[in-house]
């Protein structure tokens, strides 16, 4: 009954032997005792009867007890056997499931021994590599090497395996048919109880389709899908590079905008398929007519842009335009035999004669092409002239005058006081740039700052502002005037496109002005536009020991998740939220929320554009720390502000509100 290999329990036999021995001793001993006790045959007969009854009863009890124990033992044994059988079935089922999963997974799986000899592969592995399992068993994965990786690649991979027991990355391998393909692979080592490597398990995924899709997306990011030309964004980027090279080499460059005449008529008359053929034909012919190094891209539905490098003069540009018009006019036949001929109009702008930036050159060519279409008809070309738009002429003139003003000292700094709301005392000033033109007089920053940013003047101009502010602060300290914080507003272009950290550090050192008394105000839009780059710059600025403020807070839609990461000291509430207080309940709510948020983040809050006592009372009631605006003072030239500093030694600039007043 016992399973082979399983020993039967020995205890029943020991109990039976002990019982038999006891019974024999009892029978023999009781007989001797009875004979010693009596010689009466009747008593002896009765005793023997009782002796027999007791023996039968004891034998029955012992037999029943032994039978019960044997039955219970057999039940336990059978239950144990069933549990072992069930465990084996579960283990076999799990093994079959694991094998099924591995065999049916879309990832290729190969198992090798510690010497990298292949022991098993799954179906996906054979399907991707093209080998049968028998062709791979006993081989090593070196049979799949693509030849694209050097020894350094494999040395680094096995170094990672030795250190961590794992490697993951992209690798190129070779199929049986010789095709090289990319795969994303994960290689892991398997260890035994003694921490020795016994196997390697490799899993990989064929990423050929993924790489092809990535390549297609990269192509679409730069190319127009219909014509194959550069799209607008990529053309502009390449044009900016060409402009930089032309500037460095003092060479001329022309931008030509080619408008295909009556493309809408082709679409309406013959369908969009024919219209697309017209566009592709013109693009192909124009591209073939260009010189090596010239750029071409598709701007909009019917416009193609060309950037021609190294032109000698306007005559060369005109000749190129005529050549492109002739190329576009070459006829071709549709599949149904119909001959087609396209005509174009071309507008041109020249660098550096007409404009200095990619967008300005394109805008000039755009204006010129419509003059050509309106006044000269088909197959015409036209240069951009500065008198075509009054705004363009003023912009170029203002840019030139601004460069001259920077060199000749026509720029000045005015200072607007910043006041502690609780005490009414002067605590700082914001340096504001003013242009005092000898002819026109005071020119608004709203006019010249955008010009400075688009032309690149903002870099040297912003550096001058920082240096002059530090130097002026040093002069006031030398005169023994009260110490105040001087703040400088930094534009978006200056903050992101110039070395603002190096410039500020040099200005503080040259003027020997304490960094703790200097503050840079960065607009919220600069932080919102490129938060990661802004964070790095702000950290470097903060390491100099100066103060950092967010200017015009509430207008840039920056993420609070980013904002709390910036090393900011001051929030400046934009004057647009102050102007209508107390008439606007929305502005009051927003301002109160900004103050509360700033304080919760441990920041000082300053309100800009305060012009009335009611506005100041509201801010004081809400716990705002500082303010600036016409209620205290307009921006003042340096000498007038110096006198204000002297007058502020012994008295507050703004009277304190009566105790208990509340503008809420």
XYZ file of C-alpha atoms in Angstrom:
664
model
C 0.000 0.000 0.000
C 2.930 2.233 0.524
C 4.338 4.190 -2.353
C 7.681 2.901 -3.525
C 10.429 4.632 -1.676
C 8.202 5.442 1.358
C 8.858 3.394 4.612
C 5.878 1.948 6.553
C 5.496 3.176 10.168
C 7.238 0.775 12.693
C 5.370 1.720 15.870
C 2.431 -0.782 15.462
C 4.850 -3.700 15.441
C 6.621 -2.527 18.560
C 3.318 -2.139 20.409
C 2.130 -5.594 19.249
C 5.360 -7.223 20.422
C 5.163 -5.510 23.793
C 1.554 -6.570 24.202
C 2.348 -10.213 23.316
C 5.227 -10.298 25.777
C 3.035 -8.800 28.494
C 0.263 -11.345 27.762
C 2.699 -14.290 28.031
C 4.089 -13.003 31.295
C 0.562 -12.527 32.569
C -0.561 -16.034 31.597
C 2.504 -17.694 33.034
C 2.592 -15.620 36.173
C -1.125 -15.849 36.905
C -1.005 -19.672 36.554
C 1.782 -19.976 39.095
C 0.127 -17.521 41.414
C -3.204 -19.412 41.212
C -1.572 -22.749 42.012
C 0.190 -21.184 44.946
C -2.997 -19.637 46.207
C -5.436 -22.623 45.949
C -5.576 -26.290 45.000
C -9.361 -26.339 44.580
C -10.133 -27.491 41.013
C -13.428 -25.584 40.930
C -11.751 -22.295 41.836
C -8.972 -22.927 39.391
C -11.550 -23.622 36.600
C -13.450 -20.408 37.396
C -10.228 -18.404 37.462
C -9.217 -19.784 34.099
C -12.649 -18.850 32.682
C -12.204 -15.288 33.924
C -8.661 -15.321 32.669
C -9.924 -16.251 29.194
C -12.629 -13.569 29.251
C -10.094 -10.892 30.267
C -7.699 -12.039 27.556
C -10.432 -11.915 24.920
C -11.519 -8.435 26.063
C -7.962 -7.112 26.123
C -7.260 -8.652 22.721
C -10.390 -7.022 21.335
C -9.480 -3.640 22.828
C -5.906 -3.870 21.609
C -6.981 -4.994 18.169
C -9.525 -2.180 17.907
C -7.018 0.385 19.098
C -4.386 -0.858 16.678
C -6.904 -0.866 13.826
C -7.934 2.720 14.623
C -4.314 3.909 14.696
C -3.527 2.123 11.464
C -6.540 3.637 9.727
C -5.682 7.146 10.970
C -2.051 6.740 9.912
C -3.137 5.618 6.470
C -5.451 8.624 6.151
C -2.634 11.013 7.083
C -0.276 9.285 4.695
C -2.763 9.491 1.849
C -3.404 13.206 2.561
C 0.342 13.891 2.505
C 0.676 12.050 -0.792
C -2.224 14.035 -2.263
C -0.659 17.324 -1.115
C 2.655 16.398 -2.699
C 0.907 15.406 -5.908
C -1.034 18.684 -5.915
C 2.161 20.687 -5.394
C 3.801 18.848 -8.262
C 0.795 19.526 -10.506
C 0.846 23.249 -9.539
C 4.586 23.461 -10.118
C 4.256 21.738 -13.472
C 1.375 24.082 -14.389
C 3.436 27.142 -13.423
C 6.360 25.858 -15.426
C 4.111 25.247 -18.432
C 2.584 28.731 -17.997
C 6.009 30.358 -17.723
C 7.199 28.477 -20.782
C 4.035 29.480 -22.655
C 4.443 33.137 -21.661
C 8.104 33.207 -22.682
C 7.343 31.390 -25.926
C 4.467 33.700 -26.845
C 5.896 37.058 -25.718
C 6.664 39.549 -28.477
C 10.126 40.065 -26.986
C 12.921 37.771 -28.013
C 14.358 35.729 -25.126
C 17.592 33.732 -25.118
C 19.152 31.852 -22.188
C 22.865 30.975 -22.137
C 25.131 29.261 -19.643
C 27.907 31.067 -17.774
C 30.145 30.732 -20.859
C 27.523 32.423 -23.091
C 26.637 29.177 -24.873
C 23.014 29.343 -26.031
C 20.781 26.873 -24.169
C 17.295 27.962 -25.263
C 15.483 30.618 -27.310
C 11.808 31.479 -27.655
C 9.723 31.708 -30.793
C 10.040 35.503 -31.047
C 13.828 35.196 -31.026
C 13.842 32.757 -33.954
C 11.257 34.854 -35.819
C 13.242 38.093 -35.516
C 16.717 36.642 -36.142
C 15.620 34.224 -38.874
C 17.510 31.222 -37.454
C 15.934 27.988 -36.287
C 16.418 26.940 -32.675
C 18.666 24.038 -33.688
C 20.936 26.418 -35.637
C 21.472 28.519 -32.511
C 21.751 25.912 -29.735
C 25.365 25.427 -28.697
C 26.437 28.663 -30.417
C 27.233 32.015 -28.748
C 25.540 35.379 -29.365
C 28.656 36.489 -31.235
C 27.034 34.913 -34.295
C 24.649 37.926 -34.363
C 27.287 40.701 -34.221
C 26.527 43.518 -36.636
C 29.989 45.023 -36.862
C 28.614 48.474 -36.011
C 29.990 48.522 -32.458
C 33.632 48.769 -31.513
C 35.329 46.839 -28.741
C 34.822 49.770 -26.359
C 31.053 49.250 -26.568
C 31.265 45.586 -25.559
C 33.878 46.316 -22.865
C 31.523 48.848 -21.285
C 28.602 46.402 -21.491
C 30.467 43.584 -19.743
C 31.921 45.976 -17.208
C 28.354 46.868 -16.239
C 27.490 43.150 -16.039
C 30.424 42.506 -13.688
C 29.532 45.432 -11.443
C 25.732 45.235 -11.359
C 24.751 41.963 -12.988
C 22.631 43.885 -15.492
C 22.932 45.911 -18.701
C 20.257 47.696 -20.703
C 20.524 49.753 -23.859
C 20.268 49.856 -27.635
C 22.403 47.588 -29.795
C 22.625 46.683 -33.475
C 22.554 42.979 -34.441
C 22.473 41.008 -37.689
C 19.737 38.679 -38.932
C 20.432 35.417 -40.764
C 19.778 37.146 -44.097
C 22.517 39.665 -43.328
C 20.214 42.581 -42.517
C 21.461 44.768 -39.668
C 18.730 46.039 -37.343
C 18.456 47.968 -34.044
C 17.108 46.400 -30.879
C 16.495 47.489 -27.302
C 18.136 44.839 -25.145
C 18.170 43.889 -21.457
C 20.833 41.419 -20.269
C 20.781 39.949 -16.745
C 22.946 37.444 -14.869
C 21.475 34.498 -12.855
C 23.286 33.482 -9.657
C 23.259 30.279 -7.582
C 23.227 30.038 -3.778
C 27.021 30.508 -3.718
C 26.657 33.787 -5.650
C 28.220 32.273 -8.770
C 26.879 33.118 -12.232
C 25.134 30.098 -13.711
C 23.205 31.609 -16.637
C 22.580 34.783 -18.611
C 19.066 35.810 -19.700
C 18.739 38.255 -22.581
C 15.490 39.935 -23.657
C 15.246 42.255 -26.652
C 12.727 44.104 -28.790
C 13.169 44.888 -32.465
C 12.903 48.711 -32.701
C 13.310 48.977 -36.468
C 9.788 50.394 -36.862
C 10.301 52.732 -33.904
C 13.514 54.085 -35.409
C 11.820 54.541 -38.775
C 8.965 56.458 -37.120
C 11.433 58.601 -35.211
C 13.276 59.346 -38.438
C 9.999 60.237 -40.124
C 9.043 62.590 -37.285
C 12.449 64.247 -37.492
C 11.929 64.631 -41.227
C 8.470 66.145 -40.754
C 9.835 68.515 -38.109
C 12.069 70.054 -40.765
C 10.540 69.268 -44.125
C 7.359 70.061 -45.982
C 5.706 66.661 -46.645
C 4.379 67.626 -50.090
C 7.408 69.216 -51.772
C 10.237 67.873 -49.631
C 11.555 71.413 -49.157
C 12.482 72.877 -45.782
C 9.409 73.950 -43.818
C 9.116 77.513 -42.559
C 10.624 76.930 -39.114
C 13.656 75.067 -40.418
C 14.170 77.531 -43.279
C 14.161 80.466 -40.849
C 16.658 78.694 -38.590
C 18.998 78.002 -41.505
C 18.539 81.567 -42.746
C 19.607 82.899 -39.341
C 22.755 80.770 -39.573
C 23.416 82.104 -43.069
C 22.954 85.672 -41.800
C 25.463 85.059 -39.008
C 27.977 83.746 -41.545
C 27.316 86.685 -43.870
C 27.841 89.119 -40.987
C 31.116 87.494 -40.007
C 32.366 87.557 -43.609
C 30.818 90.959 -44.540
C 28.906 89.415 -47.439
C 25.517 90.272 -48.904
C 22.507 87.988 -48.943
C 19.140 88.162 -50.704
C 15.809 86.667 -49.636
C 13.406 85.981 -52.496
C 9.765 85.111 -51.887
C 8.211 83.274 -54.864
C 4.428 83.429 -55.130
C 2.782 81.002 -57.571
C 0.174 82.934 -59.537
C -3.345 81.527 -59.849
C -2.631 78.368 -57.814
C -6.171 78.621 -56.476
C -7.462 78.604 -60.054
C -5.614 75.336 -60.693
C -7.201 73.837 -57.567
C -10.689 75.036 -58.476
C -10.482 74.055 -62.168
C -8.593 70.762 -62.087
C -8.727 69.682 -58.460
C -6.245 69.827 -55.610
C -4.241 66.906 -57.002
C -3.306 69.000 -60.050
C -2.688 72.015 -57.842
C -0.250 69.934 -55.805
C 1.500 68.902 -59.032
C 1.870 72.561 -59.999
C 3.400 73.354 -56.632
C 5.778 70.388 -56.763
C 6.800 71.197 -60.350
C 7.647 74.794 -59.468
C 9.537 73.687 -56.338
C 11.563 71.152 -58.341
C 12.422 73.560 -61.144
C 13.329 76.410 -58.791
C 15.513 74.143 -56.664
C 17.338 72.913 -59.766
C 18.041 76.508 -60.839
C 19.703 77.497 -57.544
C 23.423 77.598 -56.912
C 25.144 75.254 -54.420
C 24.718 76.675 -50.930
C 21.482 78.567 -51.612
C 18.536 77.780 -49.332
C 14.951 76.985 -50.306
C 11.828 76.336 -48.250
C 8.035 76.350 -48.459
C 6.407 79.139 -46.442
C 2.655 78.809 -47.029
C 0.322 77.202 -49.549
C 1.519 79.110 -52.631
C 4.797 80.682 -51.450
C 8.357 79.393 -51.706
C 11.274 81.241 -50.133
C 14.874 81.303 -51.355
C 17.959 82.657 -49.609
C 20.780 83.396 -52.056
C 24.222 83.723 -50.469
C 27.213 85.808 -51.530
C 25.481 88.104 -53.999
C 27.616 90.944 -55.282
C 24.884 93.551 -55.772
C 21.246 94.192 -56.651
C 21.897 93.310 -60.307
C 22.942 89.778 -59.314
C 19.741 89.400 -57.287
C 17.620 90.608 -60.207
C 19.308 88.161 -62.576
C 18.657 85.316 -60.137
C 14.982 86.320 -59.939
C 14.674 86.245 -63.731
C 16.341 82.829 -63.866
C 13.910 81.438 -61.291
C 10.915 82.898 -63.136
C 12.098 81.187 -66.341
C 12.654 77.887 -64.533
C 9.166 77.932 -62.999
C 7.635 78.689 -66.420
C 8.970 75.524 -68.052
C 5.925 73.538 -69.275
C 5.090 69.959 -68.335
C 2.299 67.571 -69.186
C -0.322 66.023 -66.950
C -0.925 62.263 -67.174
C -3.881 62.947 -69.499
C -1.567 64.781 -71.940
C -2.621 68.343 -71.071
C 0.318 70.787 -71.112
C 0.611 73.035 -68.083
C 2.625 76.201 -67.539
C 2.977 78.103 -64.242
C 3.861 81.719 -63.652
C 5.306 83.287 -60.519
C 5.919 86.699 -58.954
C 9.004 87.362 -56.860
C 9.666 89.869 -54.085
C 13.186 90.471 -52.796
C 14.844 92.022 -49.754
C 18.586 92.388 -49.312
C 20.877 91.981 -46.345
C 22.179 94.233 -44.922
C 20.631 96.969 -47.050
C 16.957 96.360 -46.237
C 16.959 94.422 -42.942
C 19.267 92.609 -40.541
C 17.157 89.679 -39.261
C 15.586 86.640 -40.870
C 12.001 87.632 -40.036
C 12.534 91.221 -41.192
C 13.985 90.030 -44.503
C 11.059 87.672 -45.057
C 8.575 90.392 -44.172
C 10.246 92.761 -46.618
C 10.148 90.157 -49.388
C 6.493 89.466 -48.551
C 5.626 93.139 -49.002
C 7.594 93.320 -52.237
C 5.984 90.253 -53.837
C 2.501 91.733 -53.512
C 3.670 95.006 -55.042
C 5.008 92.935 -57.954
C 1.681 91.108 -58.342
C -0.436 94.263 -58.136
C 1.604 96.574 -60.345
C 3.657 94.384 -62.669
C 1.493 91.331 -63.251
C 2.666 87.739 -63.788
C 6.323 86.761 -64.151
C 7.422 89.961 -62.402
C 9.906 90.759 -59.660
C 10.259 93.668 -57.282
C 12.688 94.818 -54.600
C 11.572 95.819 -51.112
C 11.842 99.586 -50.765
C 11.989 101.292 -47.367
C 9.236 103.722 -48.319
C 6.824 100.821 -48.842
C 5.881 101.018 -45.132
C 6.395 103.990 -42.854
C 6.848 101.740 -39.831
C 9.766 99.869 -41.407
C 11.592 103.114 -42.188
C 11.109 104.407 -38.654
C 12.300 101.141 -37.152
C 15.551 101.108 -39.129
C 16.163 104.791 -38.402
C 15.462 104.370 -34.714
C 17.793 101.367 -34.531
C 20.654 103.360 -36.038
C 20.016 106.313 -33.721
C 19.847 103.986 -30.726
C 23.249 102.520 -31.509
C 24.592 106.049 -31.834
C 22.949 107.123 -28.570
C 24.592 104.247 -26.731
C 27.992 105.248 -28.043
C 27.599 108.991 -27.494
C 26.132 108.921 -23.996
C 22.550 109.991 -24.737
C 21.145 107.291 -22.460
C 20.392 108.193 -18.869
C 19.150 106.447 -15.744
C 16.239 107.704 -13.706
C 15.457 106.307 -10.252
C 11.999 105.653 -8.828
C 11.814 105.340 -5.012
C 10.677 102.144 -3.339
C 9.087 102.699 0.070
C 8.505 100.520 3.126
C 4.723 100.584 3.609
C 4.900 100.001 7.377
C 7.315 102.879 8.106
C 6.934 105.113 5.059
C 10.720 105.278 4.701
C 12.795 105.024 1.534
C 14.357 101.574 1.242
C 15.329 101.280 -2.413
C 14.978 102.490 -5.976
C 14.441 100.989 -9.407
C 16.815 102.223 -12.104
C 14.847 103.073 -15.260
C 16.446 103.684 -18.641
C 15.667 106.918 -20.516
C 16.798 108.087 -23.951
C 17.313 111.829 -24.206
C 17.726 112.391 -27.946
C 19.356 115.738 -28.933
C 16.779 116.272 -31.689
C 13.567 114.550 -30.608
C 13.996 114.886 -26.854
C 12.876 112.183 -24.402
C 11.975 108.964 -26.273
C 9.690 106.451 -24.557
C 11.200 103.057 -23.623
C 8.109 101.479 -25.221
C 9.524 102.648 -28.580
C 13.195 101.814 -28.295
C 13.317 98.699 -26.050
C 11.635 96.402 -28.664
C 14.041 97.771 -31.290
C 16.976 97.080 -28.998
C 15.803 93.496 -28.422
C 15.233 92.670 -32.093
C 18.485 94.278 -33.262
C 20.788 92.880 -30.593
C 21.522 96.286 -29.027
C 19.855 95.058 -25.841
C 23.029 93.214 -24.849
C 25.474 96.132 -24.633
C 22.681 98.477 -23.543
C 21.658 96.210 -20.644
C 25.276 95.827 -19.598
C 25.635 99.635 -19.529
C 22.559 99.946 -17.285
C 23.930 97.415 -14.772
C 27.378 99.020 -14.710
C 26.035 102.562 -14.385
C 23.634 101.547 -11.581
C 26.443 99.933 -9.585
C 28.721 102.921 -10.168
C 26.009 105.368 -9.076
C 25.322 103.334 -5.954
C 29.034 103.442 -5.115
C 29.078 107.245 -5.518
C 26.111 107.663 -3.158
C 27.745 105.440 -0.551
C 30.942 107.457 -0.773
C 28.869 110.572 0.000
C 27.613 108.902 3.174
C 23.987 108.814 2.034
C 21.587 106.219 3.481
C 22.086 102.726 2.126
C 19.308 101.556 -0.170
C 18.761 98.652 -2.540
C 19.143 99.505 -6.234
C 17.083 97.394 -8.654
C 17.600 96.913 -12.384
C 14.990 95.436 -14.713
C 16.366 92.771 -17.074
C 14.590 92.167 -20.383
C 13.665 88.723 -21.665
C 16.274 88.777 -24.455
C 19.008 90.052 -22.154
C 18.254 87.410 -19.525
C 18.211 84.408 -21.878
C 20.586 85.429 -24.674
C 23.460 87.271 -22.950
C 25.927 86.457 -20.172
C 23.919 88.253 -17.499
C 25.811 86.474 -14.694
C 29.276 87.460 -15.901
C 28.175 90.996 -16.683
C 26.654 91.515 -13.213
C 29.594 89.987 -11.398
C 32.039 92.227 -13.266
C 29.938 95.369 -12.666
C 29.710 94.728 -8.902
C 33.439 94.050 -8.670
C 34.488 97.073 -10.762
C 32.290 99.457 -8.752
C 33.039 97.756 -5.402
C 29.297 97.861 -4.762
C 27.857 95.348 -2.235
C 25.904 92.579 -3.920
C 23.455 92.571 -0.991
C 22.330 96.093 -2.024
C 21.797 95.153 -5.678
C 18.630 93.594 -7.098
C 17.848 92.187 -10.533
C 14.215 92.168 -11.646
C 13.342 89.430 -14.126
C 9.988 89.480 -15.877
C 7.692 86.566 -15.180
C 7.469 85.840 -18.922
C 11.215 85.072 -19.006
C 10.784 82.439 -16.306
C 7.671 80.963 -17.917
C 9.178 80.726 -21.401
C 12.244 78.611 -20.563
C 11.940 77.575 -16.899
C 14.832 75.102 -16.788
C 17.319 77.483 -18.422
C 16.033 80.319 -16.233
C 16.517 78.216 -13.097
C 20.183 77.629 -13.876
C 20.818 81.335 -14.520
C 18.967 82.379 -11.352
C 20.954 79.955 -9.219
C 24.213 81.386 -10.539
C 22.985 84.944 -9.923
C 21.842 84.059 -6.422
C 25.286 82.658 -5.644
C 26.677 86.184 -6.162
C 24.766 87.316 -3.073
C 22.407 89.761 -4.782
C 18.601 89.900 -4.522
C 16.290 88.537 -7.210
C 12.782 89.782 -7.965
C 9.998 88.703 -10.300
C 8.720 91.784 -12.115
C 5.145 92.209 -13.385
C 4.012 89.164 -11.404
C 0.634 87.825 -12.484
C 1.040 88.534 -16.196
C 3.364 85.748 -17.323
C 1.282 82.652 -16.486
C 4.280 80.920 -14.916
C 3.728 77.599 -13.191
C 3.730 77.760 -9.391
C 5.490 74.386 -9.464
C 8.371 76.118 -11.266
C 8.059 79.341 -9.287
C 8.687 77.713 -5.913
C 11.946 76.248 -7.272
C 13.379 79.644 -8.231
C 15.684 81.387 -5.685
C 13.474 84.490 -5.616
C 13.489 87.141 -2.868
C 10.818 89.605 -4.053
C 7.464 89.450 -5.867
C 6.455 92.662 -7.651
C 2.707 92.921 -8.243
C 2.084 94.262 -11.739
C 0.619 97.771 -11.804
C -2.262 96.474 -13.937
C -3.684 94.861 -10.787
C -3.203 98.021 -8.698
C -4.567 100.639 -11.092
C -8.298 100.020 -10.459
C -8.140 99.492 -6.689
C -10.445 99.997 -4.828
C -13.013 100.146 -7.660
C -12.243 96.633 -8.946
C -13.119 93.786 -6.587
C -11.272 91.334 -8.870
C -8.036 93.318 -8.733
C -8.331 93.619 -4.966
C -8.803 89.862 -4.633
C -5.875 89.100 -6.955
C -3.550 91.532 -5.174
C -4.504 90.171 -1.748
C -3.913 86.613 -2.992
C -0.477 87.497 -4.391
C 0.519 89.136 -1.095
C -0.622 86.111 0.898
C 1.061 83.668 -1.484
C 4.321 85.637 -1.461
C 4.414 85.734 2.332
C 3.623 82.002 2.533
C 6.689 81.391 0.355
C 8.855 83.646 2.552
C 9.086 86.394 -0.093
C 8.931 90.158 0.173
C 6.033 91.664 -1.830
C 6.257 95.027 -3.598
C 3.367 96.713 -5.430
C 4.066 98.771 -8.565
C 2.101 101.721 -9.912
C 0.603 102.979 -6.622
C -0.943 106.388 -7.348
C -3.575 107.026 -4.669
C -3.875 106.977 -0.895
C -6.738 104.481 -1.170
C -4.513 102.039 -3.033
C -1.775 102.432 -0.421
C -4.245 101.965 2.447
C -5.532 98.761 0.868
C -2.003 97.392 0.447
C -1.076 98.372 4.014
C -4.176 96.605 5.359
C -3.263 93.464 3.423
C 0.294 93.425 4.759
C 2.129 94.357 1.553
C 5.778 95.140 2.338
C 6.843 97.837 -0.162
C 5.468 99.979 -2.976
C 6.594 102.316 -5.725
C 4.590 104.667 -7.888
C 3.571 108.259 -8.527
C 1.910 108.519 -5.097
C 5.423 108.725 -3.693
C 7.432 110.055 -6.616
C 7.907 109.908 -10.353
C 11.225 108.509 -11.603
C 13.934 111.122 -10.935
C 17.292 111.846 -12.568
C 20.327 110.961 -10.466
C 20.889 114.459 -9.004
C 17.247 114.885 -7.984
C 17.152 111.428 -6.442
C 20.330 112.227 -4.559
C 18.592 115.189 -2.942
C 15.656 112.912 -2.094
C 18.094 110.576 -0.367
C 19.475 113.442 1.687
C 15.973 114.588 2.690
C 14.993 111.038 3.722
C 17.600 110.806 6.489
C 15.300 112.063 9.229
C 11.775 111.712 7.906
C 9.590 109.196 6.066
C 8.755 109.858 2.437
C 5.119 108.829 2.945
C 2.993 109.658 5.962
C 1.762 106.697 7.974
C -1.956 105.926 7.991
C -3.915 106.697 11.173
C -4.038 103.825 13.637
C -6.922 101.457 12.976
C -7.526 102.579 9.376
C -8.511 99.828 6.986
C -9.091 100.205 3.289
C -10.544 96.745 2.943
